[in-house]
Amino acid sequence: MSSIKSLIPLDEYEKELINYLNEKESFNTLSPLRRKKLQEMAKKSLEIKKEIKIEIEIKELQQLKKRAKSLNIPYTTLINNLITQYLKEQNS
C-alpha cells in the first residue's frame, strides 16, 4: 500500500479513509457489511483515472502514433501502457 500511496496523490477524504482502515480497533468494531463497504470504497478510489496534460516533441508523438497504429490501439492507450510498465519495473 505504501508504494501505491507514493505514486498516487491522495485527497483528504482518501487519506482519512486509509488512516481509518489502518486503525485496527476501529476497523474491527465495524459490522461486516460496513467493513466491506469501506474496503470497496478504498479500492475504488485507487482505480479512478485522472486526465493529465503532457507536452511532447512532435517527432516523438508521431512515432508513438505510428507504433499504436501498428498495434491497432489508440496512442493514448499505448502511452498509458508504457507508463504502467515503467512503474511496475520500478517497483520490482
PDB file of C-alpha atoms in Angstrom:
ATOM      1  CA  MET A   1       0.000   0.000   0.000  1.00  0.00           C
ATOM      2  CA  SER A   2       2.827   2.415   0.745  1.00  0.00           C
ATOM      3  CA  SER A   3       4.155   2.115  -2.809  1.00  0.00           C
ATOM      4  CA  ILE A   4       0.724   2.918  -4.213  1.00  0.00           C
ATOM      5  CA  LYS A   5       0.318   5.915  -1.907  1.00  0.00           C
ATOM      6  CA  SER A   6       3.665   7.295  -3.059  1.00  0.00           C
ATOM      7  CA  LEU A   7       2.638   7.090  -6.726  1.00  0.00           C
ATOM      8  CA  ILE A   8      -0.876   8.479  -6.464  1.00  0.00           C
ATOM      9  CA  PRO A   9      -1.582  11.788  -4.739  1.00  0.00           C
ATOM     10  CA  LEU A  10      -4.471  11.245  -2.346  1.00  0.00           C
ATOM     11  CA  ASP A  11      -7.072  13.816  -1.428  1.00  0.00           C
ATOM     12  CA  GLU A  12      -8.041  14.444   2.200  1.00  0.00           C
ATOM     13  CA  TYR A  13     -11.020  12.057   2.077  1.00  0.00           C
ATOM     14  CA  GLU A  14      -8.857   9.221   0.733  1.00  0.00           C
ATOM     15  CA  LYS A  15      -6.159   9.860   3.357  1.00  0.00           C
ATOM     16  CA  GLU A  16      -8.781   9.858   6.098  1.00  0.00           C
ATOM     17  CA  LEU A  17     -10.283   6.620   4.793  1.00  0.00           C
ATOM     18  CA  ILE A  18      -6.887   4.892   4.631  1.00  0.00           C
ATOM     19  CA  ASN A  19      -5.992   6.077   8.134  1.00  0.00           C
ATOM     20  CA  TYR A  20      -9.344   4.871   9.411  1.00  0.00           C
ATOM     21  CA  LEU A  21      -8.903   1.463   7.806  1.00  0.00           C
ATOM     22  CA  ASN A  22      -5.382   1.159   9.215  1.00  0.00           C
ATOM     23  CA  GLU A  23      -6.631   1.629  12.780  1.00  0.00           C
ATOM     24  CA  LYS A  24      -7.317  -1.992  13.732  1.00  0.00           C
ATOM     25  CA  GLU A  25      -9.566  -1.206  16.679  1.00  0.00           C
ATOM     26  CA  SER A  26     -11.893   0.981  14.639  1.00  0.00           C
ATOM     27  CA  PHE A  27     -11.924  -1.438  11.740  1.00  0.00           C
ATOM     28  CA  ASN A  28     -12.649  -4.462  13.939  1.00  0.00           C
ATOM     29  CA  THR A  29     -15.633  -2.781  15.580  1.00  0.00           C
ATOM     30  CA  LEU A  30     -17.388  -2.260  12.258  1.00  0.00           C
ATOM     31  CA  SER A  31     -20.189  -4.503  11.137  1.00  0.00           C
ATOM     32  CA  PRO A  32     -19.134  -6.908   8.371  1.00  0.00           C
ATOM     33  CA  LEU A  33     -21.356  -5.044   5.902  1.00  0.00           C
ATOM     34  CA  ARG A  34     -19.846  -1.632   6.787  1.00  0.00           C
ATOM     35  CA  ARG A  35     -16.319  -3.063   6.683  1.00  0.00           C
ATOM     36  CA  LYS A  36     -16.938  -4.499   3.212  1.00  0.00           C
ATOM     37  CA  LYS A  37     -18.383  -1.162   2.001  1.00  0.00           C
ATOM     38  CA  LEU A  38     -15.339   0.762   3.250  1.00  0.00           C
ATOM     39  CA  GLN A  39     -12.965  -1.731   1.636  1.00  0.00           C
ATOM     40  CA  GLU A  40     -14.794  -1.371  -1.677  1.00  0.00           C
ATOM     41  CA  MET A  41     -14.669   2.431  -1.420  1.00  0.00           C
ATOM     42  CA  ALA A  42     -10.929   2.370  -0.721  1.00  0.00           C
ATOM     43  CA  LYS A  43     -10.275   0.025  -3.637  1.00  0.00           C
ATOM     44  CA  LYS A  44     -12.443   2.103  -5.975  1.00  0.00           C
ATOM     45  CA  SER A  45     -10.610   5.315  -5.048  1.00  0.00           C
ATOM     46  CA  LEU A  46      -7.361   3.762  -6.299  1.00  0.00           C
ATOM     47  CA  GLU A  47      -8.937   2.747  -9.609  1.00  0.00           C
ATOM     48  CA  ILE A  48     -10.123   6.227 -10.577  1.00  0.00           C
ATOM     49  CA  LYS A  49      -8.357   7.628 -13.619  1.00  0.00           C
ATOM     50  CA  LYS A  50      -7.158  11.206 -13.814  1.00  0.00           C
ATOM     51  CA  GLU A  51      -6.773  13.099 -17.063  1.00  0.00           C
ATOM     52  CA  ILE A  52      -3.381  14.777 -17.417  1.00  0.00           C
ATOM     53  CA  LYS A  53      -1.723  17.065 -19.941  1.00  0.00           C
ATOM     54  CA  ILE A  54       1.805  16.452 -21.182  1.00  0.00           C
ATOM     55  CA  GLU A  55       3.963  18.256 -23.677  1.00  0.00           C
ATOM     56  CA  ILE A  56       5.890  16.062 -26.071  1.00  0.00           C
ATOM     57  CA  GLU A  57       8.014  16.681 -29.135  1.00  0.00           C
ATOM     58  CA  ILE A  58       6.015  16.321 -32.358  1.00  0.00           C
ATOM     59  CA  LYS A  59       8.515  13.793 -33.723  1.00  0.00           C
ATOM     60  CA  GLU A  60       8.093  11.594 -30.637  1.00  0.00           C
ATOM     61  CA  LEU A  61       4.307  11.876 -30.769  1.00  0.00           C
ATOM     62  CA  GLN A  62       4.351  10.827 -34.424  1.00  0.00           C
ATOM     63  CA  GLN A  63       6.445   7.783 -33.506  1.00  0.00           C
ATOM     64  CA  LEU A  64       4.026   6.865 -30.711  1.00  0.00           C
ATOM     65  CA  LYS A  65       1.039   7.233 -33.024  1.00  0.00           C
ATOM     66  CA  LYS A  66       2.729   5.098 -35.680  1.00  0.00           C
ATOM     67  CA  ARG A  67       3.517   2.357 -33.139  1.00  0.00           C
ATOM     68  CA  ALA A  68      -0.013   2.498 -31.711  1.00  0.00           C
ATOM     69  CA  LYS A  69      -1.480   2.200 -35.198  1.00  0.00           C
ATOM     70  CA  SER A  70       0.628  -0.897 -35.867  1.00  0.00           C
ATOM     71  CA  LEU A  71      -0.746  -2.388 -32.622  1.00  0.00           C
ATOM     72  CA  ASN A  72      -4.268  -1.288 -33.562  1.00  0.00           C
ATOM     73  CA  ILE A  73      -4.736   0.653 -30.310  1.00  0.00           C
ATOM     74  CA  PRO A  74      -5.213   4.366 -29.554  1.00  0.00           C
ATOM     75  CA  TYR A  75      -1.939   6.184 -28.943  1.00  0.00           C
ATOM     76  CA  THR A  76      -3.204   7.325 -25.543  1.00  0.00           C
ATOM     77  CA  THR A  77      -3.610   3.672 -24.555  1.00  0.00           C
ATOM     78  CA  LEU A  78      -0.053   2.999 -25.690  1.00  0.00           C
ATOM     79  CA  ILE A  79       1.252   5.899 -23.578  1.00  0.00           C
ATOM     80  CA  ASN A  80      -0.730   4.661 -20.574  1.00  0.00           C
ATOM     81  CA  ASN A  81       0.638   1.130 -21.068  1.00  0.00           C
ATOM     82  CA  LEU A  82       4.204   2.432 -21.289  1.00  0.00           C
ATOM     83  CA  ILE A  83       3.819   4.416 -18.068  1.00  0.00           C
ATOM     84  CA  THR A  84       2.255   1.434 -16.289  1.00  0.00           C
ATOM     85  CA  GLN A  85       5.031  -0.882 -17.493  1.00  0.00           C
ATOM     86  CA  TYR A  86       7.703   1.589 -16.342  1.00  0.00           C
ATOM     87  CA  LEU A  87       6.145   1.915 -12.880  1.00  0.00           C
ATOM     88  CA  LYS A  88       5.852  -1.866 -12.480  1.00  0.00           C
ATOM     89  CA  GLU A  89       9.535  -2.261 -13.365  1.00  0.00           C
ATOM     90  CA  GLN A  90      10.497   0.458 -10.876  1.00  0.00           C
ATOM     91  CA  ASN A  91       8.553  -1.252  -8.082  1.00  0.00           C
ATOM     92  CA  SER A  92      10.001  -4.724  -8.650  1.00  0.00           C
TER      93      SER A  92
END
